[in-house]
């Protein structure tokens, strides 16, 4: 069993900042990629930021404002969100593409989601 637990969401005014955290626990042999996705009401889930072996990838809409980082020792990924805009409002989901056992296959796991609301 693998669990991803997110924290750090909430309500913030435009221009403000939030930091999301996601800790992976359970049966984990190795983690290949961790990342953040988001889904706004009426829209499809979209990739926000991914990190793998030190390489990062960002959606164009968040470049220069969001920073993803990872603590491999803690199996934790962070998303620092600055200069937040109302259009960043969404449920943010953590994901981890990982191998649960030495002989197991890579599979993608999801957190339960955390709400981020940007509003004055």
CSV table of N, CA, C and O in Angstrom, one decimal:
chain,number,residue,atom,x,y,z
A,1,UNK,N,0.8,-1.2,0.0
A,1,UNK,CA,0.0,0.0,0.0
A,1,UNK,C,0.9,1.2,0.0
A,1,UNK,O,1.9,1.3,0.7
A,2,UNK,N,0.5,2.2,-0.8
A,2,UNK,CA,1.2,3.5,-0.9
A,2,UNK,C,0.2,4.6,-0.6
A,2,UNK,O,-0.9,4.5,-1.1
A,3,UNK,N,0.6,5.5,0.2
A,3,UNK,CA,-0.2,6.7,0.5
A,3,UNK,C,0.5,7.9,0.2
A,3,UNK,O,1.7,8.1,0.5
A,4,UNK,N,-0.2,8.9,-0.4
A,4,UNK,CA,0.3,10.2,-0.6
A,4,UNK,C,-0.6,11.2,0.2
A,4,UNK,O,-1.8,11.2,0.0
A,5,UNK,N,0.0,12.0,1.1
A,5,UNK,CA,-0.8,12.9,1.9
A,5,UNK,C,-0.3,14.3,1.7
A,5,UNK,O,0.8,14.6,1.9
A,6,UNK,N,-1.3,15.1,1.2
A,6,UNK,CA,-1.0,16.5,0.9
A,6,UNK,C,-1.4,17.4,2.0
A,6,UNK,O,-2.3,17.1,2.8
A,7,UNK,N,-0.7,18.5,2.1
A,7,UNK,CA,-1.1,19.6,3.1
A,7,UNK,C,-0.7,20.9,2.5
A,7,UNK,O,0.1,21.0,1.6
A,8,UNK,N,-1.2,22.0,3.1
A,8,UNK,CA,-0.8,23.3,2.8
A,8,UNK,C,-1.8,24.1,1.9
A,8,UNK,O,-1.5,25.3,1.7
A,9,UNK,N,-2.9,23.6,1.5
A,9,UNK,CA,-3.9,24.3,0.7
A,9,UNK,C,-4.6,25.3,1.6
A,9,UNK,O,-4.4,25.3,2.8
A,10,UNK,N,-5.4,26.2,1.0
A,10,UNK,CA,-6.2,27.1,1.7
A,10,UNK,C,-6.6,28.3,0.9
A,10,UNK,O,-6.6,28.2,-0.4
A,11,UNK,N,-7.1,29.3,1.6
A,11,UNK,CA,-7.5,30.5,0.9
A,11,UNK,C,-6.5,31.6,1.0
A,11,UNK,O,-5.9,31.9,2.1
A,12,UNK,N,-6.2,32.3,-0.1
A,12,UNK,CA,-5.1,33.3,-0.1
A,12,UNK,C,-5.6,34.4,-1.1
A,12,UNK,O,-6.3,34.1,-2.1
A,13,UNK,N,-5.2,35.6,-0.8
A,13,UNK,CA,-5.5,36.7,-1.7
A,13,UNK,C,-4.6,36.7,-2.9
A,13,UNK,O,-3.5,36.2,-2.9
A,14,UNK,N,-5.1,37.3,-4.0
A,14,UNK,CA,-4.3,37.5,-5.2
A,14,UNK,C,-2.9,38.1,-4.9
A,14,UNK,O,-2.9,39.1,-4.1
A,15,UNK,N,-1.9,37.6,-5.4
A,15,UNK,CA,-0.5,38.1,-5.1
A,15,UNK,C,0.1,37.4,-4.0
A,15,UNK,O,1.3,37.6,-3.7
A,16,UNK,N,-0.6,36.6,-3.2
A,16,UNK,CA,-0.1,35.9,-2.1
A,16,UNK,C,0.6,34.6,-2.4
A,16,UNK,O,0.8,34.3,-3.6
A,17,UNK,N,1.1,33.9,-1.4
A,17,UNK,CA,1.9,32.7,-1.5
A,17,UNK,C,1.3,31.6,-0.7
A,17,UNK,O,0.7,31.8,0.3
A,18,UNK,N,1.5,30.4,-1.2
A,18,UNK,CA,1.2,29.2,-0.4
A,18,UNK,C,2.3,28.1,-0.7
A,18,UNK,O,2.9,28.1,-1.8
A,19,UNK,N,2.5,27.2,0.2
A,19,UNK,CA,3.4,26.1,0.0
A,19,UNK,C,2.7,24.8,0.3
A,19,UNK,O,2.2,24.6,1.3
A,20,UNK,N,2.6,24.0,-0.8
A,20,UNK,CA,2.0,22.7,-0.6
A,20,UNK,C,3.1,21.6,-0.4
A,20,UNK,O,4.2,21.7,-0.9
A,21,UNK,N,2.7,20.6,0.4
A,21,UNK,CA,3.6,19.5,0.7
A,21,UNK,C,2.9,18.2,0.4
A,21,UNK,O,1.7,18.1,0.6
A,22,UNK,N,3.6,17.2,0.1
A,22,UNK,CA,3.1,15.9,-0.2
A,22,UNK,C,4.1,14.8,0.2
A,22,UNK,O,5.2,14.8,-0.3
A,23,UNK,N,3.7,14.0,1.2
A,23,UNK,CA,4.6,13.0,1.7
A,23,UNK,C,4.1,11.6,1.2
A,23,UNK,O,2.9,11.3,1.4
A,24,UNK,N,5.0,10.8,0.6
A,24,UNK,CA,4.6,9.5,0.2
A,24,UNK,C,5.1,8.5,1.3
A,24,UNK,O,6.2,8.6,1.8
A,25,UNK,N,4.2,7.5,1.6
A,25,UNK,CA,4.6,6.5,2.6
A,25,UNK,C,4.1,5.2,2.2
A,25,UNK,O,3.2,5.0,1.3
A,26,UNK,N,4.5,4.1,2.9
A,26,UNK,CA,4.1,2.8,2.7
A,26,UNK,C,5.2,2.0,2.0
A,26,UNK,O,6.3,2.2,2.2
A,27,UNK,N,4.7,1.1,1.1
A,27,UNK,CA,5.6,0.2,0.4
A,27,UNK,C,6.2,0.9,-0.8
A,27,UNK,O,5.6,1.0,-1.9
A,28,UNK,N,7.4,1.4,-0.6
A,28,UNK,CA,8.1,2.2,-1.7
A,28,UNK,C,9.5,1.7,-1.8
A,28,UNK,O,10.3,1.7,-0.8
A,29,UNK,N,9.9,1.2,-3.0
A,29,UNK,CA,11.3,0.8,-3.3
A,29,UNK,C,12.1,2.0,-3.8
A,29,UNK,O,13.1,2.3,-3.4
A,30,UNK,N,11.5,2.6,-4.9
A,30,UNK,CA,12.1,3.8,-5.4
A,30,UNK,C,11.0,4.7,-6.1
A,30,UNK,O,10.0,4.2,-6.6
A,31,UNK,N,11.3,6.0,-6.1
A,31,UNK,CA,10.4,7.0,-6.7
A,31,UNK,C,11.1,7.6,-7.9
A,31,UNK,O,12.2,8.1,-7.8
A,32,UNK,N,10.4,7.5,-9.0
A,32,UNK,CA,11.0,8.0,-10.3
A,32,UNK,C,10.7,9.5,-10.4
A,32,UNK,O,11.5,10.3,-10.5
A,33,UNK,N,9.4,9.8,-10.4
A,33,UNK,CA,8.9,11.2,-10.6
A,33,UNK,C,7.9,11.5,-9.6
A,33,UNK,O,7.0,10.7,-9.3
A,34,UNK,N,7.9,12.8,-9.1
A,34,UNK,CA,6.8,13.3,-8.3
A,34,UNK,C,6.4,14.6,-8.9
A,34,UNK,O,7.1,15.3,-9.6
A,35,UNK,N,5.1,14.9,-8.7
A,35,UNK,CA,4.6,16.1,-9.3
A,35,UNK,C,3.3,16.6,-8.7
A,35,UNK,O,2.7,16.0,-7.8
A,36,UNK,N,2.9,17.7,-9.3
A,36,UNK,CA,1.6,18.3,-8.9
A,36,UNK,C,0.7,18.5,-10.1
A,36,UNK,O,1.2,19.0,-11.2
A,37,UNK,N,-0.5,18.2,-10.0
A,37,UNK,CA,-1.5,18.5,-11.0
A,37,UNK,C,-2.6,19.3,-10.3
A,37,UNK,O,-2.7,19.4,-9.1
A,38,UNK,N,-3.5,19.9,-11.1
A,38,UNK,CA,-4.6,20.6,-10.6
A,38,UNK,C,-5.8,20.5,-11.5
A,38,UNK,O,-5.7,20.2,-12.7
A,39,UNK,N,-7.0,20.6,-10.8
A,39,UNK,CA,-8.2,20.5,-11.6
A,39,UNK,C,-9.2,21.6,-11.1
A,39,UNK,O,-9.6,21.6,-9.9
A,40,UNK,N,-9.5,22.5,-12.0
A,40,UNK,CA,-10.5,23.6,-11.6
A,40,UNK,C,-11.9,23.1,-12.0
A,40,UNK,O,-12.0,22.2,-12.8
A,41,UNK,N,-12.9,23.7,-11.4
A,41,UNK,CA,-14.3,23.2,-11.7
A,41,UNK,C,-14.6,23.3,-13.2
A,41,UNK,O,-14.3,24.4,-13.9
A,42,UNK,N,-15.1,22.2,-13.8
A,42,UNK,CA,-15.5,22.2,-15.2
A,42,UNK,C,-14.3,22.0,-16.1
A,42,UNK,O,-14.5,22.1,-17.3
A,43,UNK,N,-13.1,21.8,-15.6
A,43,UNK,CA,-12.0,21.7,-16.5
A,43,UNK,C,-11.3,20.3,-16.2
A,43,UNK,O,-11.5,19.7,-15.2
A,44,UNK,N,-10.5,19.9,-17.2
A,44,UNK,CA,-9.7,18.7,-17.0
A,44,UNK,C,-8.5,18.9,-16.1
A,44,UNK,O,-8.0,20.0,-15.9
A,45,UNK,N,-8.1,17.8,-15.5
A,45,UNK,CA,-6.9,17.8,-14.7
A,45,UNK,C,-5.7,18.2,-15.6
A,45,UNK,O,-5.6,17.6,-16.7
A,46,UNK,N,-4.8,19.1,-15.1
A,46,UNK,CA,-3.7,19.4,-15.9
A,46,UNK,C,-2.4,19.3,-15.0
A,46,UNK,O,-2.4,19.5,-13.8
A,47,UNK,N,-1.3,19.1,-15.7
A,47,UNK,CA,0.0,19.0,-15.0
A,47,UNK,C,0.4,20.5,-14.7
A,47,UNK,O,0.4,21.4,-15.5
A,48,UNK,N,0.9,20.6,-13.5
A,48,UNK,CA,1.4,21.9,-13.0
A,48,UNK,C,3.0,21.9,-13.0
A,48,UNK,O,3.6,22.8,-13.5
A,49,UNK,N,3.5,20.9,-12.3
A,49,UNK,CA,5.0,20.9,-12.2
A,49,UNK,C,5.4,19.4,-11.9
A,49,UNK,O,4.7,18.7,-11.1
A,50,UNK,N,6.5,19.0,-12.4
A,50,UNK,CA,7.0,17.7,-12.2
A,50,UNK,C,8.5,17.8,-11.9
A,50,UNK,O,9.2,18.7,-12.4
A,51,UNK,N,9.0,16.8,-11.1
A,51,UNK,CA,10.4,16.7,-10.8
A,51,UNK,C,10.9,15.3,-10.8
A,51,UNK,O,10.2,14.4,-10.2
A,52,UNK,N,12.0,15.1,-11.5
A,52,UNK,CA,12.6,13.7,-11.6
A,52,UNK,C,14.1,13.9,-11.7
A,52,UNK,O,14.6,14.5,-12.6
A,53,UNK,N,14.8,13.2,-10.8
A,53,UNK,CA,16.3,13.2,-10.8
A,53,UNK,C,16.8,14.6,-11.0
A,53,UNK,O,17.8,14.9,-11.7
A,54,UNK,N,16.2,15.5,-10.3
A,54,UNK,CA,16.7,16.9,-10.3
A,54,UNK,C,16.2,17.7,-11.5
A,54,UNK,O,16.3,19.0,-11.5
A,55,UNK,N,15.6,17.1,-12.4
A,55,UNK,CA,15.0,17.9,-13.6
A,55,UNK,C,13.6,18.3,-13.3
A,55,UNK,O,12.8,17.5,-12.7
A,56,UNK,N,13.2,19.5,-13.7
A,56,UNK,CA,11.9,20.0,-13.4
A,56,UNK,C,11.2,20.4,-14.7
A,56,UNK,O,11.9,20.7,-15.7
A,57,UNK,N,9.9,20.4,-14.7
A,57,UNK,CA,9.1,20.8,-15.8
A,57,UNK,C,7.9,21.5,-15.3
A,57,UNK,O,7.2,21.0,-14.4
A,58,UNK,N,7.6,22.6,-15.9
A,58,UNK,CA,6.5,23.5,-15.4
A,58,UNK,C,5.5,23.7,-16.5
A,58,UNK,O,5.9,23.9,-17.7
A,59,UNK,N,4.2,23.9,-16.2
A,59,UNK,CA,3.2,24.4,-17.1
A,59,UNK,C,3.6,25.9,-17.4
A,59,UNK,O,4.1,26.6,-16.5
A,60,UNK,N,3.3,26.3,-18.6
A,60,UNK,CA,3.6,27.7,-19.0
A,60,UNK,C,2.9,28.7,-18.1
A,60,UNK,O,3.5,29.7,-17.8
A,61,UNK,N,1.8,28.3,-17.7
A,61,UNK,CA,1.0,29.3,-16.9
A,61,UNK,C,1.6,29.5,-15.5
A,61,UNK,O,1.2,30.5,-14.8
A,62,UNK,N,2.5,28.7,-15.0
A,62,UNK,CA,3.0,28.9,-13.7
A,62,UNK,C,4.5,29.2,-13.7
A,62,UNK,O,5.1,29.4,-12.6
A,63,UNK,N,5.2,29.1,-14.8
A,63,UNK,CA,6.6,29.3,-14.9
A,63,UNK,C,6.9,30.7,-14.3
A,63,UNK,O,6.3,31.7,-14.6
A,64,UNK,N,8.0,30.7,-13.5
A,64,UNK,CA,8.4,32.0,-12.9
A,64,UNK,C,7.7,32.3,-11.6
A,64,UNK,O,8.1,33.2,-10.9
A,65,UNK,N,6.6,31.6,-11.3
A,65,UNK,CA,5.8,31.8,-10.1
A,65,UNK,C,5.8,30.7,-9.1
A,65,UNK,O,5.8,30.8,-7.9
A,66,UNK,N,5.8,29.5,-9.7
A,66,UNK,CA,5.8,28.2,-8.9
A,66,UNK,C,7.2,27.6,-8.9
A,66,UNK,O,7.9,27.6,-9.9
A,67,UNK,N,7.6,26.9,-7.8
A,67,UNK,CA,8.8,26.2,-7.7
A,67,UNK,C,8.5,24.8,-7.1
A,67,UNK,O,8.0,24.8,-6.0
A,68,UNK,N,8.9,23.8,-7.8
A,68,UNK,CA,8.8,22.4,-7.2
A,68,UNK,C,10.1,22.0,-6.7
A,68,UNK,O,11.2,22.3,-7.3
A,69,UNK,N,10.1,21.3,-5.6
A,69,UNK,CA,11.3,20.7,-5.0
A,69,UNK,C,11.0,19.4,-4.3
A,69,UNK,O,9.8,19.1,-4.1
A,70,UNK,N,12.0,18.7,-4.0
A,70,UNK,CA,11.8,17.3,-3.5
A,70,UNK,C,12.9,17.0,-2.4
A,70,UNK,O,14.0,17.3,-2.6
A,71,UNK,N,12.4,16.3,-1.4
A,71,UNK,CA,13.3,15.8,-0.4
A,71,UNK,C,13.3,14.3,-0.5
A,71,UNK,O,12.3,13.6,0.0
A,72,UNK,N,14.3,13.7,-1.1
A,72,UNK,CA,14.3,12.3,-1.4
A,72,UNK,C,14.3,11.4,-0.1
A,72,UNK,O,13.8,10.4,0.0
A,73,UNK,N,15.0,11.9,0.9
A,73,UNK,CA,15.1,11.2,2.2
A,73,UNK,C,13.8,11.1,2.9
A,73,UNK,O,13.5,10.1,3.6
A,74,UNK,N,12.9,12.0,2.6
A,74,UNK,CA,11.6,12.0,3.3
A,74,UNK,C,10.5,11.6,2.3
A,74,UNK,O,9.3,11.6,2.7
A,75,UNK,N,10.9,11.3,1.1
A,75,UNK,CA,9.8,11.0,0.0
A,75,UNK,C,8.8,12.0,-0.1
A,75,UNK,O,7.6,11.7,-0.1
A,76,UNK,N,9.2,13.3,0.0
A,76,UNK,CA,8.3,14.4,0.0
A,76,UNK,C,8.6,15.4,-1.1
A,76,UNK,O,9.7,15.6,-1.4
A,77,UNK,N,7.5,15.9,-1.7
A,77,UNK,CA,7.6,16.9,-2.7
A,77,UNK,C,6.9,18.1,-2.3
A,77,UNK,O,5.9,18.1,-1.5
A,78,UNK,N,7.4,19.3,-2.7
A,78,UNK,CA,6.8,20.6,-2.3
A,78,UNK,C,6.5,21.4,-3.5
A,78,UNK,O,7.1,21.2,-4.6
A,79,UNK,N,5.6,22.3,-3.4
A,79,UNK,CA,5.2,23.2,-4.4
A,79,UNK,C,5.1,24.6,-3.8
A,79,UNK,O,4.1,24.9,-3.0
A,80,UNK,N,6.1,25.5,-4.0
A,80,UNK,CA,6.0,26.8,-3.5
A,80,UNK,C,5.3,27.7,-4.6
A,80,UNK,O,5.8,27.7,-5.8
A,81,UNK,N,4.2,28.3,-4.2
A,81,UNK,CA,3.4,29.0,-5.2
A,81,UNK,C,3.4,30.5,-4.8
A,81,UNK,O,2.9,30.8,-3.7
A,82,UNK,N,4.0,31.3,-5.6
A,82,UNK,CA,4.0,32.8,-5.4
A,82,UNK,C,3.2,33.5,-6.4
A,82,UNK,O,2.9,33.0,-7.5
A,83,UNK,N,3.0,34.8,-6.1
A,83,UNK,CA,2.2,35.6,-7.0
A,83,UNK,C,0.9,34.9,-7.5
A,83,UNK,O,0.7,34.9,-8.7
A,84,UNK,N,0.2,34.4,-6.6
A,84,UNK,CA,-1.0,33.6,-7.0
A,84,UNK,C,-2.0,34.5,-7.6
A,84,UNK,O,-2.2,35.6,-7.3
A,85,UNK,N,-2.7,33.9,-8.6
A,85,UNK,CA,-3.8,34.5,-9.3
A,85,UNK,C,-5.1,33.8,-9.1
A,85,UNK,O,-5.1,32.6,-8.8
A,86,UNK,N,-6.2,34.5,-9.3
A,86,UNK,CA,-7.5,33.8,-9.2
A,86,UNK,C,-7.6,32.5,-10.1
A,86,UNK,O,-8.3,31.5,-9.7
A,87,UNK,N,-7.0,32.6,-11.2
A,87,UNK,CA,-7.1,31.4,-12.1
A,87,UNK,C,-6.2,30.2,-11.7
A,87,UNK,O,-6.3,29.2,-12.3
A,88,UNK,N,-5.5,30.4,-10.6
A,88,UNK,CA,-4.8,29.3,-10.0
A,88,UNK,C,-5.7,28.5,-9.0
A,88,UNK,O,-5.3,27.4,-8.5
A,89,UNK,N,-6.9,29.0,-8.8
A,89,UNK,CA,-7.9,28.3,-8.0
A,89,UNK,C,-8.2,26.9,-8.5
A,89,UNK,O,-8.6,26.8,-9.7
A,90,UNK,N,-8.0,25.9,-7.7
A,90,UNK,CA,-8.3,24.5,-8.2
A,90,UNK,C,-8.0,23.6,-7.0
A,90,UNK,O,-7.5,24.0,-6.0
A,91,UNK,N,-8.4,22.3,-7.2
A,91,UNK,CA,-7.9,21.3,-6.3
A,91,UNK,C,-6.6,20.8,-6.8
A,91,UNK,O,-6.4,20.4,-8.0
A,92,UNK,N,-5.6,20.8,-6.0
A,92,UNK,CA,-4.2,20.4,-6.4
A,92,UNK,C,-4.0,18.9,-5.9
A,92,UNK,O,-4.2,18.6,-4.7
A,93,UNK,N,-3.5,18.1,-6.8
A,93,UNK,CA,-3.2,16.7,-6.5
A,93,UNK,C,-1.7,16.4,-6.6
A,93,UNK,O,-1.1,16.8,-7.6
A,94,UNK,N,-1.2,15.7,-5.7
A,94,UNK,CA,0.1,15.2,-5.7
A,94,UNK,C,0.1,13.8,-6.5
A,94,UNK,O,-0.8,13.0,-6.3
A,95,UNK,N,1.2,13.6,-7.2
A,95,UNK,CA,1.4,12.3,-7.8
A,95,UNK,C,2.8,11.8,-7.6
A,95,UNK,O,3.7,12.6,-7.5
A,96,UNK,N,2.9,10.5,-7.6
A,96,UNK,CA,4.2,9.8,-7.5
A,96,UNK,C,4.3,8.6,-8.4
A,96,UNK,O,3.4,7.8,-8.3
A,97,UNK,N,5.2,8.6,-9.3
A,97,UNK,CA,5.4,7.5,-10.2
A,97,UNK,C,6.5,6.7,-9.6
A,97,UNK,O,7.7,7.1,-9.6
A,98,UNK,N,6.2,5.5,-9.1
A,98,UNK,CA,7.1,4.8,-8.2
A,98,UNK,C,7.1,3.3,-8.4
A,98,UNK,O,6.1,2.8,-9.0
A,99,UNK,N,8.1,2.7,-7.9
A,99,UNK,CA,8.2,1.2,-7.9
A,99,UNK,C,8.1,0.8,-6.5
A,99,UNK,O,8.9,1.1,-5.6
A,100,UNK,N,7.0,0.0,-6.2
A,100,UNK,CA,6.7,-0.3,-4.8
A,100,UNK,C,7.6,-1.4,-4.2
A,100,UNK,O,7.9,-1.4,-3.0
A,101,UNK,N,8.1,-2.3,-5.0
A,101,UNK,CA,9.0,-3.3,-4.6
A,101,UNK,C,10.2,-3.5,-5.6
A,101,UNK,O,10.1,-3.0,-6.7
A,102,UNK,N,11.2,-4.2,-5.3
A,102,UNK,CA,12.4,-4.4,-6.2
A,102,UNK,C,11.9,-5.0,-7.5
A,102,UNK,O,12.4,-4.6,-8.6
A,103,UNK,N,11.0,-5.9,-7.4
A,103,UNK,CA,10.6,-6.6,-8.6
A,103,UNK,C,9.3,-6.1,-9.2
A,103,UNK,O,8.8,-6.6,-10.2
A,104,UNK,N,8.7,-5.1,-8.5
A,104,UNK,CA,7.5,-4.5,-9.0
A,104,UNK,C,7.6,-3.6,-10.1
A,104,UNK,O,8.7,-3.1,-10.5
A,105,UNK,N,6.4,-3.3,-10.7
A,105,UNK,CA,6.4,-2.4,-11.9
A,105,UNK,C,6.2,-1.0,-11.4
A,105,UNK,O,5.6,-0.7,-10.4
A,106,UNK,N,6.7,0.0,-12.2
A,106,UNK,CA,6.4,1.4,-11.9
A,106,UNK,C,4.9,1.6,-12.1
A,106,UNK,O,4.3,1.1,-13.0
A,107,UNK,N,4.3,2.4,-11.2
A,107,UNK,CA,2.9,2.7,-11.3
A,107,UNK,C,2.7,4.1,-10.7
A,107,UNK,O,3.6,4.6,-10.0
A,108,UNK,N,1.6,4.8,-11.1
A,108,UNK,CA,1.4,6.1,-10.7
A,108,UNK,C,0.3,6.1,-9.5
A,108,UNK,O,-0.7,5.4,-9.6
A,109,UNK,N,0.6,6.9,-8.5
A,109,UNK,CA,-0.2,7.0,-7.3
A,109,UNK,C,-0.6,8.4,-7.2
A,109,UNK,O,0.2,9.4,-7.5
A,110,UNK,N,-1.8,8.6,-6.6
A,110,UNK,CA,-2.4,10.0,-6.4
A,110,UNK,C,-2.7,10.3,-4.9
A,110,UNK,O,-3.1,9.4,-4.2
A,111,UNK,N,-2.5,11.5,-4.6
A,111,UNK,CA,-3.1,12.0,-3.3
A,111,UNK,C,-4.5,12.3,-3.4
A,111,UNK,O,-5.1,12.2,-4.4
A,112,UNK,N,-5.1,12.7,-2.2
A,112,UNK,CA,-6.5,12.9,-2.2
A,112,UNK,C,-6.9,14.3,-2.7
A,112,UNK,O,-8.1,14.6,-2.9
A,113,UNK,N,-5.9,15.2,-2.8
A,113,UNK,CA,-6.2,16.5,-3.3
A,113,UNK,C,-6.3,17.5,-2.1
A,113,UNK,O,-6.8,17.2,-1.1
A,114,UNK,N,-5.9,18.8,-2.4
A,114,UNK,CA,-6.0,19.9,-1.5
A,114,UNK,C,-6.5,21.1,-2.2
A,114,UNK,O,-6.0,21.4,-3.3
A,115,UNK,N,-7.5,21.8,-1.6
A,115,UNK,CA,-8.1,22.9,-2.3
A,115,UNK,C,-7.2,24.2,-2.1
A,115,UNK,O,-6.8,24.5,-1.0
A,116,UNK,N,-7.0,24.8,-3.2
A,116,UNK,CA,-6.3,26.2,-3.2
A,116,UNK,C,-7.3,27.2,-3.8
A,116,UNK,O,-7.8,27.0,-5.0
A,117,UNK,N,-7.6,28.2,-3.1
A,117,UNK,CA,-8.6,29.2,-3.5
A,117,UNK,C,-7.9,30.6,-3.5
A,117,UNK,O,-7.4,31.0,-2.4
A,118,UNK,N,-7.8,31.3,-4.6
A,118,UNK,CA,-7.2,32.6,-4.7
A,118,UNK,C,-8.3,33.6,-4.9
A,118,UNK,O,-8.9,33.6,-6.0
A,119,UNK,N,-8.6,34.4,-3.9
A,119,UNK,CA,-9.7,35.3,-4.0
A,119,UNK,C,-9.5,36.4,-3.0
A,119,UNK,O,-9.0,36.2,-1.9
A,120,UNK,N,-10.0,37.6,-3.4
A,120,UNK,CA,-10.0,38.7,-2.4
A,120,UNK,C,-11.3,38.8,-1.7
A,120,UNK,O,-11.5,39.7,-0.8
